Amino acid sequence: MYKGKARAYTNIALIKYWGKKDAQLILPMNNSLSLTLDAFYTETSVTFSPEYTQDTFTLDNDKQDEKATAKVSRFLDLARKKAGISYYANVESQNFVPTAAGLASSASGLAALAKACNDALQLGLSDKELSQLARRGSGSACRSIFGGFVEWEKGYSDDTSFAQVIPSDAWENELAMIFILINDQKKDVSSRDGMQRTVETSSFYDAWLDAAATDLQTAKQAIAKKDFAALGEVTEANGLKMHATTLAATPPFTYWSPESLRAMNCVRTIRQAGLPCYFTMDAGPNVKVLCQKKDVPAILDKLKQEFSPEQLTSASAGKGAVSLEMEVSK
Ligand code: 2P0
């Protein structure tokens, strides 16, 4: 019996990953850059045993259906292959999020599973190799192996596509992200389907790739100079460009809801009143606000005039994935 347990924190992209060059290996079309956060995380334990007759997957104490389990099984196959064993496994995952807000991301989940497999099977993978492995589960998971500012180098093969820390002199500890929770319903178009449809059909997609390359350089320069306004501006602009691509897809779609627009306008108003803050959105209607830690109370005060306290949660920069337990008995 081989058991490992690990925790990984979620990350939010400031420069988005949007589109795959290779869906099987999960190689992205563009580099992305994220901030790992401390408020939301997943703890996952995995036990491989000769006594199991199939893989099982429990999420938040709910036994998952065949489709969700099959996704985990495909990932476990990669770990089993590396270890040279064929035991089935039991995976138990717990998402730690302040409210049932639909923020539980596959990034923290698959990063925690990769780390737990590494521990259970004593694979001895470096963080770079762990990032490559996590990427095969879910693209954004490769960034959650690391804390702080992280860049996912798109690479061109399984071995060359992985994330790494962007040196920042710990500047991320002065930053924060406020989440405006709009909706916890399951999304109509998953990020996986959404990015595929966009790559295949959106007439704006080539423009997105050009913009993402330029925006990435701007963001890295802003981090090097600790220039918050520059980082915020490029974060907001890049998110808007990603979302613009979906409008030009066939059939067109959007992750925005009227409430998302209201939140974005609210952030702009707060900024115009003199508090620096910038929004970004992912494959869903929630709005995330990048700001400086010192301004969090004042920005929350303003947001509370428009949104209920239950809709607002703030996070600081978080750490990379950590091991929690290990047990091997033969
Ligand atoms: C990101 N997103 O960079 C982008 C921005 C959503 C919008 O990564 O298909 O769950 O498993 O590789 O990583 C969400 O997509 O997709 C995502 P897969 P993933 O954070």
mmCIF file of C-alpha atoms and ligand atoms in Angstrom:
data_model
loop_
_atom_site.group_PDB
_atom_site.id
_atom_site.type_symbol
_atom_site.label_atom_id
_atom_site.label_comp_id
_atom_site.label_asym_id
_atom_site.label_seq_id
_atom_site.Cartn_x
_atom_site.Cartn_y
_atom_site.Cartn_z
ATOM 1 C CA MET A 1 0.000 0.000 0.000
ATOM 2 C CA TYR A 2 1.366 3.380 -0.983
ATOM 3 C CA LYS A 3 -0.195 6.543 0.377
ATOM 4 C CA GLY A 4 0.551 10.235 -0.077
ATOM 5 C CA LYS A 5 -1.280 13.393 0.838
ATOM 6 C CA ALA A 6 -0.589 16.930 -0.358
ATOM 7 C CA ARG A 7 -2.020 20.424 -0.435
ATOM 8 C CA ALA A 8 -1.900 22.859 -3.349
ATOM 9 C CA TYR A 9 -3.226 26.395 -3.595
ATOM 10 C CA THR A 10 -5.211 27.846 -6.438
ATOM 11 C CA ASN A 11 -3.744 30.381 -8.829
ATOM 12 C CA ILE A 12 -5.265 33.160 -10.884
ATOM 13 C CA ALA A 13 -3.731 34.042 -14.229
ATOM 14 C CA LEU A 14 -2.810 37.677 -14.830
ATOM 15 C CA ILE A 15 -1.829 36.738 -18.381
ATOM 16 C CA LYS A 16 -4.245 33.999 -19.399
ATOM 17 C CA TYR A 17 -3.710 30.516 -20.785
ATOM 18 C CA TRP A 18 -6.286 30.269 -23.541
ATOM 19 C CA GLY A 19 -5.967 27.553 -26.150
ATOM 20 C CA LYS A 20 -4.124 24.290 -26.677
ATOM 21 C CA LYS A 21 -1.661 23.299 -29.350
ATOM 22 C CA ASP A 22 -1.860 19.673 -28.219
ATOM 23 C CA ALA A 23 -4.955 18.587 -26.292
ATOM 24 C CA GLN A 24 -3.559 15.214 -25.272
ATOM 25 C CA LEU A 25 -0.293 16.482 -23.806
ATOM 26 C CA ILE A 26 -1.927 19.778 -22.753
ATOM 27 C CA LEU A 27 0.589 21.987 -24.488
ATOM 28 C CA PRO A 28 -0.706 25.564 -24.575
ATOM 29 C CA MET A 29 -0.672 27.997 -27.467
ATOM 30 C CA ASN A 30 0.769 30.797 -25.326
ATOM 31 C CA ASN A 31 2.804 31.381 -22.171
ATOM 32 C CA SER A 32 0.776 32.463 -19.160
ATOM 33 C CA LEU A 33 1.587 34.182 -15.866
ATOM 34 C CA SER A 34 -0.216 33.727 -12.574
ATOM 35 C CA LEU A 35 -0.307 34.613 -8.926
ATOM 36 C CA THR A 36 -0.719 31.715 -6.482
ATOM 37 C CA LEU A 37 -3.129 32.595 -3.664
ATOM 38 C CA ASP A 38 -3.397 31.489 -0.055
ATOM 39 C CA ALA A 39 -7.152 31.549 0.494
ATOM 40 C CA PHE A 40 -8.292 28.608 -1.615
ATOM 41 C CA TYR A 41 -6.645 25.247 -1.682
ATOM 42 C CA THR A 42 -7.204 21.548 -2.184
ATOM 43 C CA GLU A 43 -5.954 18.685 -0.026
ATOM 44 C CA THR A 44 -5.769 15.358 -1.774
ATOM 45 C CA SER A 45 -4.771 11.951 -0.554
ATOM 46 C CA VAL A 46 -4.069 9.036 -2.844
ATOM 47 C CA THR A 47 -3.700 5.421 -1.816
ATOM 48 C CA PHE A 48 -2.514 2.763 -4.250
ATOM 49 C CA SER A 49 -3.255 -0.780 -3.099
ATOM 50 C CA PRO A 50 -3.198 -4.267 -4.618
ATOM 51 C CA GLU A 51 -6.519 -4.839 -2.854
ATOM 52 C CA TYR A 52 -8.469 -2.290 -4.906
ATOM 53 C CA THR A 53 -10.356 -3.531 -7.949
ATOM 54 C CA GLN A 54 -10.893 -0.110 -9.549
ATOM 55 C CA ASP A 55 -9.961 3.545 -9.151
ATOM 56 C CA THR A 56 -12.296 5.573 -6.954
ATOM 57 C CA PHE A 57 -12.487 9.341 -6.536
ATOM 58 C CA THR A 58 -14.216 11.227 -3.745
ATOM 59 C CA LEU A 59 -14.490 15.026 -3.832
ATOM 60 C CA ASP A 60 -15.697 16.876 -0.747
ATOM 61 C CA ASN A 61 -16.983 13.542 0.622
ATOM 62 C CA ASP A 62 -19.052 12.877 -2.518
ATOM 63 C CA LYS A 63 -18.203 9.806 -4.553
ATOM 64 C CA GLN A 64 -17.669 11.090 -8.098
ATOM 65 C CA ASP A 65 -19.316 9.738 -11.236
ATOM 66 C CA GLU A 66 -17.689 7.726 -13.994
ATOM 67 C CA LYS A 67 -16.690 10.739 -16.071
ATOM 68 C CA ALA A 68 -14.892 12.545 -13.239
ATOM 69 C CA THR A 69 -13.282 9.302 -12.088
ATOM 70 C CA ALA A 70 -12.119 8.493 -15.624
ATOM 71 C CA LYS A 71 -10.325 11.869 -15.784
ATOM 72 C CA VAL A 72 -8.527 11.088 -12.519
ATOM 73 C CA SER A 73 -7.754 7.528 -13.743
ATOM 74 C CA ARG A 74 -6.088 8.885 -16.878
ATOM 75 C CA PHE A 75 -3.905 11.016 -14.663
ATOM 76 C CA LEU A 76 -3.155 8.128 -12.284
ATOM 77 C CA ASP A 77 -2.074 6.074 -15.315
ATOM 78 C CA LEU A 78 0.733 8.577 -15.916
ATOM 79 C CA ALA A 79 1.918 8.231 -12.310
ATOM 80 C CA ARG A 80 1.574 4.422 -12.406
ATOM 81 C CA LYS A 81 3.615 4.307 -15.587
ATOM 82 C CA LYS A 82 6.400 6.375 -14.004
ATOM 83 C CA ALA A 83 6.418 4.072 -10.950
ATOM 84 C CA GLY A 84 6.083 0.859 -12.951
ATOM 85 C CA ILE A 85 3.122 -0.390 -10.917
ATOM 86 C CA SER A 86 -0.435 -1.266 -11.855
ATOM 87 C CA TYR A 87 -2.304 -0.934 -8.516
ATOM 88 C CA TYR A 88 -5.645 0.827 -8.547
ATOM 89 C CA ALA A 89 -6.016 3.855 -6.311
ATOM 90 C CA ASN A 90 -8.436 5.632 -4.035
ATOM 91 C CA VAL A 91 -8.282 9.433 -4.356
ATOM 92 C CA GLU A 92 -9.902 11.640 -1.730
ATOM 93 C CA SER A 93 -9.946 15.361 -2.340
ATOM 94 C CA GLN A 94 -11.201 18.187 -0.181
ATOM 95 C CA ASN A 95 -11.591 21.713 -1.469
ATOM 96 C CA PHE A 96 -11.080 24.479 1.065
ATOM 97 C CA VAL A 97 -12.900 27.548 -0.124
ATOM 98 C CA PRO A 98 -14.505 30.154 2.127
ATOM 99 C CA THR A 99 -17.949 29.768 0.556
ATOM 100 C CA ALA A 100 -19.545 27.418 -1.942
ATOM 101 C CA ALA A 101 -18.560 29.799 -4.664
ATOM 102 C CA GLY A 102 -17.652 27.748 -7.667
ATOM 103 C CA LEU A 103 -14.055 28.757 -7.173
ATOM 104 C CA ALA A 104 -12.750 25.276 -6.543
ATOM 105 C CA SER A 105 -10.385 25.047 -9.408
ATOM 106 C CA SER A 106 -8.894 22.163 -11.242
ATOM 107 C CA ALA A 107 -5.531 23.926 -10.793
ATOM 108 C CA SER A 108 -5.220 23.275 -7.065
ATOM 109 C CA GLY A 109 -6.878 19.859 -7.390
ATOM 110 C CA LEU A 110 -4.570 18.400 -10.006
ATOM 111 C CA ALA A 111 -1.460 20.013 -8.513
ATOM 112 C CA ALA A 112 -2.275 18.426 -5.149
ATOM 113 C CA LEU A 113 -2.911 15.062 -6.831
ATOM 114 C CA ALA A 114 0.409 15.223 -8.714
ATOM 115 C CA LYS A 115 2.280 15.983 -5.497
ATOM 116 C CA ALA A 116 0.411 13.255 -3.566
ATOM 117 C CA CYS A 117 1.247 10.693 -6.286
ATOM 118 C CA ASN A 118 4.895 11.750 -6.223
ATOM 119 C CA ASP A 119 4.988 11.141 -2.468
ATOM 120 C CA ALA A 120 2.960 7.919 -2.460
ATOM 121 C CA LEU A 121 4.923 6.271 -5.233
ATOM 122 C CA GLN A 122 8.240 7.854 -4.215
ATOM 123 C CA LEU A 123 8.789 9.111 -7.726
ATOM 124 C CA GLY A 124 11.347 11.669 -6.550
ATOM 125 C CA LEU A 125 10.258 14.257 -9.115
ATOM 126 C CA SER A 126 11.762 17.739 -9.010
ATOM 127 C CA ASP A 127 9.338 20.681 -8.903
ATOM 128 C CA LYS A 128 9.895 21.182 -12.619
ATOM 129 C CA GLU A 129 8.995 17.543 -13.301
ATOM 130 C CA LEU A 130 6.021 17.799 -10.938
ATOM 131 C CA SER A 131 4.839 20.826 -12.876
ATOM 132 C CA GLN A 132 5.063 18.825 -16.125
ATOM 133 C CA LEU A 133 3.082 15.996 -14.543
ATOM 134 C CA ALA A 134 0.413 18.310 -13.063
ATOM 135 C CA ARG A 135 0.044 19.948 -16.489
ATOM 136 C CA ARG A 136 -1.115 16.626 -17.944
ATOM 137 C CA GLY A 137 -4.044 16.689 -15.500
ATOM 138 C CA SER A 138 -5.051 20.279 -16.098
ATOM 139 C CA GLY A 139 -3.028 23.001 -17.777
ATOM 140 C CA SER A 140 -3.309 25.629 -15.062
ATOM 141 C CA ALA A 141 -2.329 23.020 -12.425
ATOM 142 C CA CYS A 142 1.297 23.215 -13.559
ATOM 143 C CA ARG A 143 1.409 26.761 -12.143
ATOM 144 C CA SER A 144 0.043 25.717 -8.700
ATOM 145 C CA ILE A 145 3.159 23.653 -7.950
ATOM 146 C CA PHE A 146 4.840 27.002 -7.239
ATOM 147 C CA GLY A 147 4.043 29.986 -5.017
ATOM 148 C CA GLY A 148 4.022 33.697 -5.835
ATOM 149 C CA PHE A 149 4.348 34.886 -9.442
ATOM 150 C CA VAL A 150 4.647 31.958 -11.817
ATOM 151 C CA GLU A 151 5.167 31.710 -15.562
ATOM 152 C CA TRP A 152 4.121 28.676 -17.583
ATOM 153 C CA GLU A 153 6.545 28.323 -20.459
ATOM 154 C CA LYS A 154 4.485 26.883 -23.281
ATOM 155 C CA GLY A 155 7.304 24.718 -24.635
ATOM 156 C CA TYR A 156 6.921 22.448 -27.641
ATOM 157 C CA SER A 157 6.889 18.948 -26.113
ATOM 158 C CA ASP A 158 5.999 17.111 -22.909
ATOM 159 C CA ASP A 159 9.438 17.832 -21.446
ATOM 160 C CA THR A 160 9.644 21.494 -22.350
ATOM 161 C CA SER A 161 6.249 22.737 -21.129
ATOM 162 C CA PHE A 162 6.321 23.596 -17.419
ATOM 163 C CA ALA A 163 5.957 26.433 -14.964
ATOM 164 C CA GLN A 164 8.587 28.240 -12.926
ATOM 165 C CA VAL A 165 8.769 31.032 -10.391
ATOM 166 C CA ILE A 166 9.325 34.577 -11.615
ATOM 167 C CA PRO A 167 11.852 36.266 -9.321
ATOM 168 C CA SER A 168 10.068 39.140 -7.638
ATOM 169 C CA ASP A 169 11.962 39.931 -4.446
ATOM 170 C CA ALA A 170 8.782 38.808 -2.594
ATOM 171 C CA TRP A 171 6.823 41.759 -4.033
ATOM 172 C CA GLU A 172 3.753 39.511 -4.270
ATOM 173 C CA ASN A 173 3.464 39.715 -0.474
ATOM 174 C CA GLU A 174 2.428 43.351 -0.867
ATOM 175 C CA LEU A 175 -0.394 42.419 -3.240
ATOM 176 C CA ALA A 176 -3.847 40.935 -2.752
ATOM 177 C CA MET A 177 -6.797 39.703 -4.728
ATOM 178 C CA ILE A 178 -10.421 40.312 -3.828
ATOM 179 C CA PHE A 179 -12.985 37.891 -5.229
ATOM 180 C CA ILE A 180 -16.430 39.167 -6.135
ATOM 181 C CA LEU A 181 -18.580 36.048 -6.207
ATOM 182 C CA ILE A 182 -21.299 36.379 -8.764
ATOM 183 C CA ASN A 183 -22.571 32.877 -9.255
ATOM 184 C CA ASP A 184 -21.749 29.349 -8.157
ATOM 185 C CA GLN A 185 -23.736 27.564 -10.848
ATOM 186 C CA LYS A 186 -21.982 25.099 -13.106
ATOM 187 C CA LYS A 187 -20.855 26.934 -16.210
ATOM 188 C CA ASP A 188 -22.531 26.401 -19.590
ATOM 189 C CA VAL A 189 -19.245 26.095 -21.462
ATOM 190 C CA SER A 190 -16.327 24.467 -19.633
ATOM 191 C CA SER A 191 -12.957 26.154 -20.004
ATOM 192 C CA ARG A 192 -11.729 23.081 -21.871
ATOM 193 C CA ASP A 193 -14.543 23.252 -24.442
ATOM 194 C CA GLY A 194 -14.465 27.049 -24.529
ATOM 195 C CA MET A 195 -10.800 27.303 -25.399
ATOM 196 C CA GLN A 196 -11.083 24.574 -28.017
ATOM 197 C CA ARG A 197 -14.020 26.269 -29.715
ATOM 198 C CA THR A 198 -12.148 29.556 -29.658
ATOM 199 C CA VAL A 199 -8.952 28.148 -31.172
ATOM 200 C CA GLU A 200 -10.916 26.375 -33.897
ATOM 201 C CA THR A 201 -13.391 29.079 -34.846
ATOM 202 C CA SER A 202 -12.656 32.534 -33.435
ATOM 203 C CA SER A 203 -11.532 35.091 -35.994
ATOM 204 C CA PHE A 204 -9.950 37.009 -33.109
ATOM 205 C CA TYR A 205 -7.721 34.126 -32.044
ATOM 206 C CA ASP A 206 -4.564 35.127 -33.936
ATOM 207 C CA ALA A 207 -4.843 38.638 -32.526
ATOM 208 C CA TRP A 208 -5.113 37.089 -29.056
ATOM 209 C CA LEU A 209 -1.841 35.202 -29.526
ATOM 210 C CA ASP A 210 -0.030 38.362 -30.654
ATOM 211 C CA ALA A 211 -1.428 40.305 -27.708
ATOM 212 C CA ALA A 212 -0.659 37.595 -25.157
ATOM 213 C CA ALA A 213 3.031 37.573 -26.144
ATOM 214 C CA THR A 214 3.316 41.356 -25.796
ATOM 215 C CA ASP A 215 1.267 41.467 -22.592
ATOM 216 C CA LEU A 216 3.463 38.803 -21.011
ATOM 217 C CA GLN A 217 6.580 40.915 -21.546
ATOM 218 C CA THR A 218 4.808 43.988 -20.150
ATOM 219 C CA ALA A 219 3.729 42.028 -17.061
ATOM 220 C CA LYS A 220 7.223 40.654 -16.447
ATOM 221 C CA GLN A 221 8.718 44.130 -16.743
ATOM 222 C CA ALA A 222 6.113 45.468 -14.305
ATOM 223 C CA ILE A 223 7.026 42.716 -11.799
ATOM 224 C CA ALA A 224 10.741 43.459 -12.210
ATOM 225 C CA LYS A 225 10.084 47.150 -11.498
ATOM 226 C CA LYS A 226 7.411 46.500 -8.827
ATOM 227 C CA ASP A 227 5.177 48.817 -10.838
ATOM 228 C CA PHE A 228 1.679 48.036 -9.600
ATOM 229 C CA ALA A 229 -0.207 50.289 -12.026
ATOM 230 C CA ALA A 230 1.584 48.731 -14.994
ATOM 231 C CA LEU A 231 0.887 45.190 -13.765
ATOM 232 C CA GLY A 232 -2.757 46.011 -13.051
ATOM 233 C CA GLU A 233 -3.316 47.659 -16.415
ATOM 234 C CA VAL A 234 -1.896 44.760 -18.384
ATOM 235 C CA THR A 235 -3.769 42.212 -16.229
ATOM 236 C CA GLU A 236 -7.088 43.926 -16.885
ATOM 237 C CA ALA A 237 -6.387 44.413 -20.588
ATOM 238 C CA ASN A 238 -5.232 40.830 -21.106
ATOM 239 C CA GLY A 239 -8.320 39.376 -19.445
ATOM 240 C CA LEU A 240 -10.573 41.534 -21.618
ATOM 241 C CA LYS A 241 -8.764 40.375 -24.755
ATOM 242 C CA MET A 242 -9.177 36.723 -23.772
ATOM 243 C CA HIS A 243 -12.881 37.230 -23.240
ATOM 244 C CA ALA A 244 -13.189 39.108 -26.538
ATOM 245 C CA THR A 245 -12.106 35.979 -28.424
ATOM 246 C CA THR A 246 -15.198 34.086 -27.261
ATOM 247 C CA LEU A 247 -17.534 36.625 -28.869
ATOM 248 C CA ALA A 248 -16.005 35.899 -32.277
ATOM 249 C CA ALA A 249 -16.263 32.098 -31.923
ATOM 250 C CA THR A 250 -18.852 29.964 -33.716
ATOM 251 C CA PRO A 251 -21.230 29.629 -31.992
ATOM 252 C CA PRO A 252 -20.336 32.719 -29.971
ATOM 253 C CA PHE A 253 -20.412 32.623 -26.189
ATOM 254 C CA THR A 254 -19.445 34.638 -23.156
ATOM 255 C CA TYR A 255 -18.659 33.897 -19.513
ATOM 256 C CA TRP A 256 -19.917 37.339 -18.496
ATOM 257 C CA SER A 257 -23.218 37.895 -16.757
ATOM 258 C CA PRO A 258 -24.885 41.282 -16.175
ATOM 259 C CA GLU A 259 -23.577 41.099 -12.611
ATOM 260 C CA SER A 260 -20.017 40.592 -13.891
ATOM 261 C CA LEU A 261 -20.322 43.817 -15.881
ATOM 262 C CA ARG A 262 -21.672 45.609 -12.837
ATOM 263 C CA ALA A 263 -18.659 44.387 -10.836
ATOM 264 C CA MET A 264 -16.195 45.455 -13.547
ATOM 265 C CA ASN A 265 -17.752 48.920 -13.681
ATOM 266 C CA CYS A 266 -17.609 49.131 -9.915
ATOM 267 C CA VAL A 267 -13.860 48.368 -9.957
ATOM 268 C CA ARG A 268 -13.317 51.090 -12.576
ATOM 269 C CA THR A 269 -15.255 53.587 -10.462
ATOM 270 C CA ILE A 270 -13.209 52.754 -7.361
ATOM 271 C CA ARG A 271 -10.032 53.179 -9.394
ATOM 272 C CA GLN A 272 -11.130 56.503 -10.807
ATOM 273 C CA ALA A 273 -11.789 57.658 -7.250
ATOM 274 C CA GLY A 274 -8.091 57.115 -6.514
ATOM 275 C CA LEU A 275 -7.730 53.544 -5.189
ATOM 276 C CA PRO A 276 -5.602 51.455 -7.559
ATOM 277 C CA CYS A 277 -7.398 48.195 -8.419
ATOM 278 C CA TYR A 278 -7.849 46.157 -11.586
ATOM 279 C CA PHE A 279 -10.175 43.297 -12.525
ATOM 280 C CA THR A 280 -9.721 40.001 -14.263
ATOM 281 C CA MET A 281 -12.096 37.125 -15.065
ATOM 282 C CA ASP A 282 -11.677 33.467 -15.933
ATOM 283 C CA ALA A 283 -13.993 30.901 -17.493
ATOM 284 C CA GLY A 284 -16.942 31.951 -15.348
ATOM 285 C CA PRO A 285 -18.833 35.064 -14.183
ATOM 286 C CA ASN A 286 -16.851 35.800 -10.985
ATOM 287 C CA VAL A 287 -14.698 38.912 -10.953
ATOM 288 C CA LYS A 288 -11.282 39.033 -9.297
ATOM 289 C CA VAL A 289 -9.720 42.312 -8.254
ATOM 290 C CA LEU A 290 -5.949 42.744 -8.135
ATOM 291 C CA CYS A 291 -4.905 45.359 -5.608
ATOM 292 C CA GLN A 292 -2.265 46.263 -3.067
ATOM 293 C CA LYS A 293 -2.661 44.700 0.368
ATOM 294 C CA LYS A 294 -2.647 48.063 2.098
ATOM 295 C CA ASP A 295 -5.743 49.116 0.110
ATOM 296 C CA VAL A 296 -7.832 45.980 0.792
ATOM 297 C CA PRO A 297 -9.923 47.453 3.666
ATOM 298 C CA ALA A 298 -10.751 50.628 1.726
ATOM 299 C CA ILE A 299 -11.606 48.721 -1.467
ATOM 300 C CA LEU A 300 -13.753 46.237 0.465
ATOM 301 C CA ASP A 301 -15.621 49.159 2.048
ATOM 302 C CA LYS A 302 -16.458 50.500 -1.398
ATOM 303 C CA LEU A 303 -17.396 47.079 -2.790
ATOM 304 C CA LYS A 304 -19.685 46.457 0.197
ATOM 305 C CA GLN A 305 -21.821 49.352 -0.999
ATOM 306 C CA GLU A 306 -22.635 47.279 -4.107
ATOM 307 C CA PHE A 307 -22.230 43.634 -3.061
ATOM 308 C CA SER A 308 -23.157 41.618 0.016
ATOM 309 C CA PRO A 309 -20.371 40.634 2.437
ATOM 310 C CA GLU A 310 -20.902 36.960 1.519
ATOM 311 C CA GLN A 311 -19.962 37.795 -2.069
ATOM 312 C CA LEU A 312 -16.587 39.239 -1.089
ATOM 313 C CA THR A 313 -13.459 37.319 -0.115
ATOM 314 C CA SER A 314 -9.865 38.449 -0.172
ATOM 315 C CA ALA A 315 -6.681 36.471 -0.610
ATOM 316 C CA SER A 316 -2.951 37.098 -0.297
ATOM 317 C CA ALA A 317 -0.140 35.497 -2.238
ATOM 318 C CA GLY A 318 0.211 31.797 -1.506
ATOM 319 C CA LYS A 319 2.860 29.118 -1.435
ATOM 320 C CA GLY A 320 3.658 26.223 -3.674
ATOM 321 C CA ALA A 321 2.284 22.712 -3.215
ATOM 322 C CA VAL A 322 3.241 21.006 0.063
ATOM 323 C CA SER A 323 3.464 17.390 1.218
ATOM 324 C CA LEU A 324 1.272 16.472 4.181
ATOM 325 C CA GLU A 325 1.606 12.737 4.796
ATOM 326 C CA MET A 326 3.334 9.728 3.400
ATOM 327 C CA GLU A 327 2.974 6.044 4.217
ATOM 328 C CA VAL A 328 4.407 3.011 2.547
ATOM 329 C CA SER A 329 3.795 -0.543 3.700
ATOM 330 C CA LYS A 330 4.619 -3.532 1.591
HETATM 331 C C1 2P0 B 1 -5.929 30.407 -16.892
HETATM 332 N N1 2P0 B 1 -8.059 29.278 -17.480
HETATM 333 O O1 2P0 B 1 -4.848 30.782 -17.377
HETATM 334 C C2 2P0 B 1 -7.088 30.261 -17.853
HETATM 335 C C3 2P0 B 1 -7.857 31.534 -18.020
HETATM 336 C C4 2P0 B 1 -9.400 29.777 -17.621
HETATM 337 C C5 2P0 B 1 -9.278 31.122 -18.191
HETATM 338 O O2 2P0 B 1 -6.563 27.697 -17.123
HETATM 339 O O3 2P0 B 1 -8.261 22.042 -20.185
HETATM 340 O O4 2P0 B 1 -8.744 24.024 -16.128
HETATM 341 O O5 2P0 B 1 -7.610 21.389 -17.868
HETATM 342 O O6 2P0 B 1 -5.975 22.562 -19.362
HETATM 343 O O7 2P0 B 1 -6.393 24.697 -16.800
HETATM 344 C C6 2P0 B 1 -8.749 26.992 -16.966
HETATM 345 O O8 2P0 B 1 -8.412 25.905 -17.726
HETATM 346 O O9 2P0 B 1 -7.974 23.767 -18.520
HETATM 347 C C7 2P0 B 1 -7.718 28.014 -17.208
HETATM 348 P P1 2P0 B 1 -7.401 22.375 -18.999
HETATM 349 P P2 2P0 B 1 -7.806 24.542 -17.166
HETATM 350 O O10 2P0 B 1 -6.085 30.220 -15.661
#
